[in-house]
Short mmCIF file of C-alpha atoms and ligand atoms in Angstrom, two decimals:
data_model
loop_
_atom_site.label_atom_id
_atom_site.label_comp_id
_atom_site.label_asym_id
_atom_site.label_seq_id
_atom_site.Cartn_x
_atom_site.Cartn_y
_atom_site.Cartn_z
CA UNK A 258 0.00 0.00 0.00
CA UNK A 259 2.60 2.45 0.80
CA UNK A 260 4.52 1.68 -2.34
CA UNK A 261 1.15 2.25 -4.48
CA UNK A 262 0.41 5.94 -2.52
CA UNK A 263 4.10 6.85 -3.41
CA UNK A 264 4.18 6.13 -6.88
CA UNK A 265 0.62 7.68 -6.56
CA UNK A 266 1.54 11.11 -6.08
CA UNK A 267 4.77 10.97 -8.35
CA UNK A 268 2.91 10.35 -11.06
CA UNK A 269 0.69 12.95 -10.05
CA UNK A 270 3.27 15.33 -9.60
CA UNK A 271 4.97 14.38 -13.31
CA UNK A 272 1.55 15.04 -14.51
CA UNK A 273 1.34 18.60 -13.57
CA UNK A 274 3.13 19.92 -16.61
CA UNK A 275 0.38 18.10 -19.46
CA UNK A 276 -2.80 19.83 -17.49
CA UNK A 277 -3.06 22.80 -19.85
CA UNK A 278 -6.91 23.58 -19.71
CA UNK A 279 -9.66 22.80 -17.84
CA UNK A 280 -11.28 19.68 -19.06
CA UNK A 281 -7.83 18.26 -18.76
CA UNK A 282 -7.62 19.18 -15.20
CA UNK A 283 -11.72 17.84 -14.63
CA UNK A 284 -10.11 14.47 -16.18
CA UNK A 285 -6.41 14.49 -14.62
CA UNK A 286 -8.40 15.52 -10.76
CA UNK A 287 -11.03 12.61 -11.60
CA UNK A 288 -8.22 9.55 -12.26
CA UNK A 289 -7.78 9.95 -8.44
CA UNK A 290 -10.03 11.52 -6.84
CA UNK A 291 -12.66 10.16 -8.99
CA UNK A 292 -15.40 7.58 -7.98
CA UNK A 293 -13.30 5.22 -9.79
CA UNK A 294 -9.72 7.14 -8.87
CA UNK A 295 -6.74 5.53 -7.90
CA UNK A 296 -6.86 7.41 -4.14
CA UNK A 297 -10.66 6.42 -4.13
CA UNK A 298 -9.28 2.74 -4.17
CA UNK A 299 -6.72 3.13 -2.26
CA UNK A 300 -8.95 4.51 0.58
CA UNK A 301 -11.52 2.14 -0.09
CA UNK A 302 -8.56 -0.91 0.18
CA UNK A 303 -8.17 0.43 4.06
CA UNK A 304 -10.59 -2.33 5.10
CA UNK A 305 -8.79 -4.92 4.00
CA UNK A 306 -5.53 -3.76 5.65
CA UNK A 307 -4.64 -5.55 9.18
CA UNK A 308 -5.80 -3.67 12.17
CA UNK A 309 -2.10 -2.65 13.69
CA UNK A 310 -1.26 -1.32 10.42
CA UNK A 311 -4.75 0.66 10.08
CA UNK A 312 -3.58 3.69 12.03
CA UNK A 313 -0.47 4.07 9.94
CA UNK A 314 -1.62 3.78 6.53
CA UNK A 315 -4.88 5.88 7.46
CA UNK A 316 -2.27 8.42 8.22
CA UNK A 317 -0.57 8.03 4.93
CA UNK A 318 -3.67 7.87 3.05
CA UNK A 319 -4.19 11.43 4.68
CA UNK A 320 -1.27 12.98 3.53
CA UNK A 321 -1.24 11.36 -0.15
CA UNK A 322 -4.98 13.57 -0.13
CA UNK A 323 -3.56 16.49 1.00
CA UNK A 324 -0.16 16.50 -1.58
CA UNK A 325 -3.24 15.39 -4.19
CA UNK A 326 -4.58 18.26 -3.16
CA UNK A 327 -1.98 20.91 -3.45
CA UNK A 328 -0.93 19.38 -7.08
CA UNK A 329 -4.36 20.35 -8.13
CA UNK A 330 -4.63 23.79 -6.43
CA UNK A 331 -0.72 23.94 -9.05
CA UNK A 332 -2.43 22.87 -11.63
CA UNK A 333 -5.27 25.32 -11.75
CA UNK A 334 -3.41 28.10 -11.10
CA UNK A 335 -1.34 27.78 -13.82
CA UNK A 336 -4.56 27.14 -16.06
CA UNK A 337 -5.96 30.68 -15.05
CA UNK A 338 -2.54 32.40 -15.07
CA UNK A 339 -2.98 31.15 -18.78
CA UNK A 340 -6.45 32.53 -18.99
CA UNK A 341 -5.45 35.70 -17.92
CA UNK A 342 -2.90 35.98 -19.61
CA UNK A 343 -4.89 35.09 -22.95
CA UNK A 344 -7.66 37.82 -21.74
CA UNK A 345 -5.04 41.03 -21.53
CA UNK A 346 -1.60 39.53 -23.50
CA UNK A 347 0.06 39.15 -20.57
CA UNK A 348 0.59 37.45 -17.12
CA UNK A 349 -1.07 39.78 -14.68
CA UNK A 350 1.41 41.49 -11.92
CA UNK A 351 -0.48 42.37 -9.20
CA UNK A 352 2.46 44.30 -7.55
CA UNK A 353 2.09 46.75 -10.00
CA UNK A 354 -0.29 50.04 -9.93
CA UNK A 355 -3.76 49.28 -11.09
CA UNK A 356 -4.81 50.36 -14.42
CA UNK A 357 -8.12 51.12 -14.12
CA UNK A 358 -8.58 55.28 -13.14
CA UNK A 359 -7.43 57.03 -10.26
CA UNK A 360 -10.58 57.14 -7.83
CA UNK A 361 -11.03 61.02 -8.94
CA UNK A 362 -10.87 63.95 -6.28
CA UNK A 363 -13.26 66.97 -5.81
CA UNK A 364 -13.07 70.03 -8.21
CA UNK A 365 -10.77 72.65 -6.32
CA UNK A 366 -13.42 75.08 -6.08
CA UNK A 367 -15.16 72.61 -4.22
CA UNK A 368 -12.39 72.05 -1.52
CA UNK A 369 -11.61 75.41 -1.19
CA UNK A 370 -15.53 76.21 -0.30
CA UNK A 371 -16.00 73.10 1.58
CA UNK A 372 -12.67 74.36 3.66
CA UNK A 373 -14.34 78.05 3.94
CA UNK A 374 -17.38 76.72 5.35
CA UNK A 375 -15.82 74.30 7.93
CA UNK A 376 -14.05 77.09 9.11
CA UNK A 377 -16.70 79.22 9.35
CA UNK A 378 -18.88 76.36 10.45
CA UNK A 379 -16.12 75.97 13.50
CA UNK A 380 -17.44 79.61 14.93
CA UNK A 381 -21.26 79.50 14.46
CA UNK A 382 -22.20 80.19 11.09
CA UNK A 383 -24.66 78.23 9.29
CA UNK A 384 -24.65 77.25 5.67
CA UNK A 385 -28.24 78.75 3.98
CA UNK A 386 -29.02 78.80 0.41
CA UNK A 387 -30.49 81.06 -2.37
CA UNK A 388 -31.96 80.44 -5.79
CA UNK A 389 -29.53 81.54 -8.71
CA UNK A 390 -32.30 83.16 -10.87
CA UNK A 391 -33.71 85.51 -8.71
CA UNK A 392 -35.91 88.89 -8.83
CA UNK A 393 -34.57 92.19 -8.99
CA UNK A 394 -36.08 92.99 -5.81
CA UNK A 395 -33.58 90.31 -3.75
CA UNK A 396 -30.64 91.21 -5.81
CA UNK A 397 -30.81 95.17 -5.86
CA UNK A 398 -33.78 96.60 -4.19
CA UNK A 399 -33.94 94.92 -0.68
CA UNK A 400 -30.33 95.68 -0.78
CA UNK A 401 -31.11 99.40 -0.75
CA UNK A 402 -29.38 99.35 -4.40
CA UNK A 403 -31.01 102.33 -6.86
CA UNK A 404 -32.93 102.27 -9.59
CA UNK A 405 -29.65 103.75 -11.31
CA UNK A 406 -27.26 101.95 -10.01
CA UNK A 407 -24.58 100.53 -12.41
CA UNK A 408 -24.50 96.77 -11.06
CA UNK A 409 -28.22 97.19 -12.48
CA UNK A 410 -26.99 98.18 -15.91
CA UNK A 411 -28.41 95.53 -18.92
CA UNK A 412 -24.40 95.60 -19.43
CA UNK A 413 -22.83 93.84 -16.04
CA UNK A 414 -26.45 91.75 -15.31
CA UNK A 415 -28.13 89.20 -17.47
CA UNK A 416 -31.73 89.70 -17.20
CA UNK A 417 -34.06 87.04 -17.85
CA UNK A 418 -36.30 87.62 -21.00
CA UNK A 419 -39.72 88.91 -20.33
CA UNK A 420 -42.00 85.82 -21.03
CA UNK A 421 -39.79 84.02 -19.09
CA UNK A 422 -42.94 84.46 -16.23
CA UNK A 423 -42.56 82.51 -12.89
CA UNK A 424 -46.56 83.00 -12.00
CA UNK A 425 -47.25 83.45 -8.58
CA UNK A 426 -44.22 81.09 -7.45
CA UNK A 427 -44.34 84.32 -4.97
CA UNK A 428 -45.52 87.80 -4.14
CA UNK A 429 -42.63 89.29 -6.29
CA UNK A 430 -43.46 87.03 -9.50
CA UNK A 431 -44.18 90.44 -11.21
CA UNK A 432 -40.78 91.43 -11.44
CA UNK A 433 -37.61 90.94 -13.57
CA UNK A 434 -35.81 88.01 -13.65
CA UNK A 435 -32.40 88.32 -14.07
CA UNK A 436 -29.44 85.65 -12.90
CA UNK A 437 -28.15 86.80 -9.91
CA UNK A 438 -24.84 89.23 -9.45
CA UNK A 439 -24.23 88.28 -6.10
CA UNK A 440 -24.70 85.92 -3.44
CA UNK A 441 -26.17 88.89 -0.84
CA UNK A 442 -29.19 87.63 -2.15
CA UNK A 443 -29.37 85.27 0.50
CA UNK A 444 -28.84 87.65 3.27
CA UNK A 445 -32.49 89.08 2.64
CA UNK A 446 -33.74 86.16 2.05
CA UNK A 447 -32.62 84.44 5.61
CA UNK A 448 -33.71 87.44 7.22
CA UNK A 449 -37.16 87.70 5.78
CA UNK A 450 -37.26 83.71 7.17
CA UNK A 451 -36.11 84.51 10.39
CA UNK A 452 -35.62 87.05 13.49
CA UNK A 453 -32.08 87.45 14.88
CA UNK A 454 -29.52 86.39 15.94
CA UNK A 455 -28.73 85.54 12.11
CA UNK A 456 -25.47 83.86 11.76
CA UNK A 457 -25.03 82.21 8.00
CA UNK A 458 -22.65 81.91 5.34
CA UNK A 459 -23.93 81.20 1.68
CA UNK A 460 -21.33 79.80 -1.22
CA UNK A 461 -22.72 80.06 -4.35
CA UNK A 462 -22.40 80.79 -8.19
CA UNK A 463 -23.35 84.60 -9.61
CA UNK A 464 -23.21 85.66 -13.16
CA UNK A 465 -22.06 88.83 -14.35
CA UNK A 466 -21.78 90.03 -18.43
CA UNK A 467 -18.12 89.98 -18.02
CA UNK A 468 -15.89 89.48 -21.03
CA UNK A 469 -13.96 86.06 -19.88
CA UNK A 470 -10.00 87.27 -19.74
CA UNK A 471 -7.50 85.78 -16.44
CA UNK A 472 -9.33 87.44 -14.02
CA UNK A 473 -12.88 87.77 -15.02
CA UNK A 474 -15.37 84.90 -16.08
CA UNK A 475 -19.58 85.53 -16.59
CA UNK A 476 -19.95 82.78 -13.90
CA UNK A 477 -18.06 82.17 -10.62
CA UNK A 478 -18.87 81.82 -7.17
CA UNK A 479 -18.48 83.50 -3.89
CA UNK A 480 -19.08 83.76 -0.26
CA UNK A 481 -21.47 85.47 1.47
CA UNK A 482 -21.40 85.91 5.25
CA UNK A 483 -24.06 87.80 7.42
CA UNK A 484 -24.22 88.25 11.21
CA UNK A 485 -27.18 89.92 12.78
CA UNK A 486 -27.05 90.52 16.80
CA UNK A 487 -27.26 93.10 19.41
CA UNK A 488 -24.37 95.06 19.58
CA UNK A 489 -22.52 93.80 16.62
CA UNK A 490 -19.94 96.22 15.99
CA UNK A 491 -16.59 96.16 13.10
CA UNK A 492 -14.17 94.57 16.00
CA UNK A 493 -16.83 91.74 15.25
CA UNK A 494 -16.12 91.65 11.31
CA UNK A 495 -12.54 92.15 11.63
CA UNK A 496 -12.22 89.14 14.16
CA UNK A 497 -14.13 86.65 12.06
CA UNK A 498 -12.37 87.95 8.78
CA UNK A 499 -8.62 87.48 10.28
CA UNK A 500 -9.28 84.33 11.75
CA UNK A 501 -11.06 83.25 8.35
CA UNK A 502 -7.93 84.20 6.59
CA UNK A 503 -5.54 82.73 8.98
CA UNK A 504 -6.84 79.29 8.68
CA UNK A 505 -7.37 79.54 5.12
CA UNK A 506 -3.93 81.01 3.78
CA UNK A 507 -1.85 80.40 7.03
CA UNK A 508 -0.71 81.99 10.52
CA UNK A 509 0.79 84.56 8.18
CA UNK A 510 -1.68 86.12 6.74
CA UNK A 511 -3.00 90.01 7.79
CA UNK A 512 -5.86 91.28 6.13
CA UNK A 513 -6.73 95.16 5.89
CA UNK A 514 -10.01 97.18 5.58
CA UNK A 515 -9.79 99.76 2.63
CA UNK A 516 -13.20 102.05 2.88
CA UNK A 517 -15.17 101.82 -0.08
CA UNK A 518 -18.94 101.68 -0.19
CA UNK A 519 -21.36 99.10 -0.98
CA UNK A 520 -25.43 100.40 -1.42
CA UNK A 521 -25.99 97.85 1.61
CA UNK A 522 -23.20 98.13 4.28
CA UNK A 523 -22.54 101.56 6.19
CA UNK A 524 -19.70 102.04 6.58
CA UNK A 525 -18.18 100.03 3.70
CA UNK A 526 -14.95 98.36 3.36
CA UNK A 527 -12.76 96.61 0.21
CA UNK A 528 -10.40 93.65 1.86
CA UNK A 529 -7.46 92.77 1.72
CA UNK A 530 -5.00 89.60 2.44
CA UNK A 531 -1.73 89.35 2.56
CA UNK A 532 0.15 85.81 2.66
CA UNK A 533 3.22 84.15 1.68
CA UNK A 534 0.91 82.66 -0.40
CA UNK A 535 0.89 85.66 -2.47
CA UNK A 536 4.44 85.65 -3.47
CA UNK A 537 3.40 82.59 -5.76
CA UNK A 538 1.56 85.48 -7.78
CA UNK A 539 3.92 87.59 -7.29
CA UNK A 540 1.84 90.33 -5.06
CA UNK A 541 1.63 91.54 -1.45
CA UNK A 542 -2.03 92.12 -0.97
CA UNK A 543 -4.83 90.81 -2.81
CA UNK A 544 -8.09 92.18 -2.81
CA UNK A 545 -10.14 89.69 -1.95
CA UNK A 546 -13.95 91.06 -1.29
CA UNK A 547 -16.29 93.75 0.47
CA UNK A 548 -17.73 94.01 3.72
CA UNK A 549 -19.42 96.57 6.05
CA UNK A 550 -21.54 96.97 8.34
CA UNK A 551 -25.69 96.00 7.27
CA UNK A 552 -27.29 99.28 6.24
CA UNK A 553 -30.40 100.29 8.36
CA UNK A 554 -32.05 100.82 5.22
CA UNK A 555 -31.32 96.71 4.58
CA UNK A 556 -32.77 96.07 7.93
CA UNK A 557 -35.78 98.32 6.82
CA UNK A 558 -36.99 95.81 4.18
CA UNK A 559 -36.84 92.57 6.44
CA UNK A 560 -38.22 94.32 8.97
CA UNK A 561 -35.50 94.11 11.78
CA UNK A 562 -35.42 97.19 14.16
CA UNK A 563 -31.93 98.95 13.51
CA UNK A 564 -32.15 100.80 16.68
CA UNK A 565 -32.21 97.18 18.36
CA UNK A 566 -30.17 95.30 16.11
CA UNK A 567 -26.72 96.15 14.31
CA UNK A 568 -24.90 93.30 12.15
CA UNK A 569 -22.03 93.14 9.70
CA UNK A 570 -22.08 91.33 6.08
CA UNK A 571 -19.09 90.31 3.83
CA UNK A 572 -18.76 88.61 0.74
CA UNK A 573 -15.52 87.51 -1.42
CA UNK A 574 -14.55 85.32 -4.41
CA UNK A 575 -14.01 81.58 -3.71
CA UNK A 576 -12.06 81.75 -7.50
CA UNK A 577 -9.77 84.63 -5.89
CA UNK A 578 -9.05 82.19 -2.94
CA UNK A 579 -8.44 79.32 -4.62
CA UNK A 580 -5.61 81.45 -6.98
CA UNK A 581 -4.28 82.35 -4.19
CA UNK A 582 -3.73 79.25 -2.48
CA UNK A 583 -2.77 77.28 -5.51
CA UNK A 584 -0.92 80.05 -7.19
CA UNK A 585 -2.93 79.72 -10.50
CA UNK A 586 -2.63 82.81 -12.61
CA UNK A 587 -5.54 82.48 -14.77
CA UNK A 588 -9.28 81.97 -13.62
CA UNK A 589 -10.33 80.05 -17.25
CA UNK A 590 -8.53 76.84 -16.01
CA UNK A 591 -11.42 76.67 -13.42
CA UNK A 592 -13.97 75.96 -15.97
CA UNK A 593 -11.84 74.18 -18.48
CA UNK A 594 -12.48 70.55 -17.33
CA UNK A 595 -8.90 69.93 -18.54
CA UNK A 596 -7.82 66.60 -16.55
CA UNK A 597 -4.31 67.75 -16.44
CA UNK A 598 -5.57 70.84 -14.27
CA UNK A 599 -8.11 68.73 -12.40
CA UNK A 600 -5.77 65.95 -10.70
CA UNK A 601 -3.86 68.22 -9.32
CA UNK A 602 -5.47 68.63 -6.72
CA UNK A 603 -6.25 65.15 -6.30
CA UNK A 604 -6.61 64.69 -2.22
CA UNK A 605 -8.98 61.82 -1.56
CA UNK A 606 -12.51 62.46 -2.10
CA UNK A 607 -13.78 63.10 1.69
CA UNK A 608 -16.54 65.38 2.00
N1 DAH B 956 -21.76 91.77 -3.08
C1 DAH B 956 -20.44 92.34 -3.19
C2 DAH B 956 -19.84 91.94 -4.55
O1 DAH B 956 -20.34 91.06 -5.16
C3 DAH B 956 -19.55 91.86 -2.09
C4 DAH B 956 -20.01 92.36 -0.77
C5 DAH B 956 -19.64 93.62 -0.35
C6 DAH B 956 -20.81 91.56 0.02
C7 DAH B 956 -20.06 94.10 0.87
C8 DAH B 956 -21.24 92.03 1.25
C9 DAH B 956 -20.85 93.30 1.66
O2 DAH B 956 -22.00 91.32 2.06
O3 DAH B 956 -21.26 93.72 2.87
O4 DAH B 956 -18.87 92.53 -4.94
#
């Protein structure tokens, strides 16, 4: 018996080399493992072996399976290396990098906002939302903007034709349409939903009829911020504003107040940053926004009571930011789609 199990698995293991494909291996697995396969007898002969020798040669019998066994787990490997290697021309290497794409990453307009508003998440502010075709009355009027002003000009805002009617969607669904210039939109709109203390921040896209060049494109998208409180004061705006620009451009970074003016903020102010960032553009401050504090004639037309209530407002470019912190010199490669641009930035998808 132990003679027959020897020569058993030698031939076995000689045979290895002839199993090319898988009926072979069906019909080289069934001459011993088969109802009528050698091991079958073999184990089958057990009964007629003495009993002292039983424990030995059940033993033995258990091993010749188990080599059996490994010869056909060789044996089919090698039949779907061959597979494989039929399917895509070669033998796969699984130590090397896969082929198949890179998972993708988020658009870096995306991770710069998403990093703005866990920032400003991180002091109170929460995230609200406005429609991007709006009425004149949320994107000028509300905002104590005149009839004359320039923003309002056919030439910087694209106005929705005139059949393009919205019917009663609400009480303004008489006005002009028009895509909207800014994201303060949403700073009426939250406080026509609700009394203070308002605390939001609202990323978004605006449209302007800007002729596309490095630094301008018709669409791009900004910030807005609003807080409404008692006794909000500028301290208040400079605060969040430094410590927004801090975490976003680094422990370097100062920002300045220019005075300007803005139909909705009173006093008004242009800012600025200034990071090591910068140098990768080549500048020491960047303008990056406006701010102020909200005009009582804002508060008027939500109906807040200015001698109660004071607040500040700001709003900035999320394009601008990103520039910065990239040091990418023309806005256009934004919109492009161009893969090239896009992995760059190519942190793991995460939010
Ligand atoms: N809406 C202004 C713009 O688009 C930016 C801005 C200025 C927003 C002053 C504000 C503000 O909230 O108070 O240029």
């Amino acid at each position: 018996m132990e003679d027959t199990l020897k020569a058993l698995i030698s031939e076995a293991e000689e045979g290895i080399p002839a199993v090319r494909t898988r009926p072979e291996f069906e019909a080289f697995k069934a001459r011993y493992v088969g109802p009528h396969g050698s091991l079958t007898r073999a184990m089958r002969g057990i009964k007629q072996v003495p009993r002292e020798d039983k424990p030995r040669i059940g033993k033995l019998l258990n091993r010749t399976k188990k080599r059996l066994e490994e010869v056909f787990e060789v044996c089919l490997g090698a039949i779907e290396d061959g597979e494989q290697a039929a399917k895509w021309g070669e033998a796969i290497d699984p130590s090397l990098p896969s082929p198949d794409p890179p998972p993708g990453n988020l658009h870096p307009l995306t991770q710069v906002r998403e990093e703005i508003n866990r920032i400003l998440k991180s002091v109170g502010f929460a995230v609200a939302d406005g429609p991007e075709v709006d009425t004149e009355y949320f994107c000028f009027d509300a905002l104590n903007t005149p009839e004359d002003h320039p923003a309002r000009d056919e030439q910087d805002t694209f106005y929705l034709p005139a059949q393009a009617k919205f019917a009663n969607v609400n009480k303004f669904s008489e006005e002009r349409y028009l895509l909207r210039t800014h994201t303060s939109t949403v700073q009426i709109r939250t406080m026509l939903r609700q009394r203070p203390p308002v605390r939001i921040i609202s990323p978004g896209r605006c449209y302007r009829r800007d002729t596309t060049d490095a630094t301008h494109s018709a669409s791009f998208t900004q910030v807005e911020g609003l807080y409404v409180d008692k006794g909000v004061t500028v301290r208040d705006l400079k605060a969040v504003l430094d410590f927004l620009f801090k975490s976003l451009f680094g422990s370097d970074t100062r920002s300045r107040f220019r005075p300007h003016f803005f139909p909705y903020t009173e006093p008004s102010y242009e800012m600025d940053a200034s990071s090591a960032h910068l140098k990768k553009v080549g500048k020491e401050w960047v303008e990056l926004g406006g701010c102020g504090m909200v005009d009582p004639n804002v508060f008027a037309a939500v109906g807040y009571d200015p001698e109660v209530y004071s607040g500040y407002a700001f709003g900035f470019g999320i394009e601008r930011c990103a520039m910065i912190l990239y040091g990418i010199d023309d806005i256009r490669y934004f919109y492009q789609n161009d893969y090239r641009f896009l992995r760059q930035f190519g942190h793991p998808v995460s939010c």
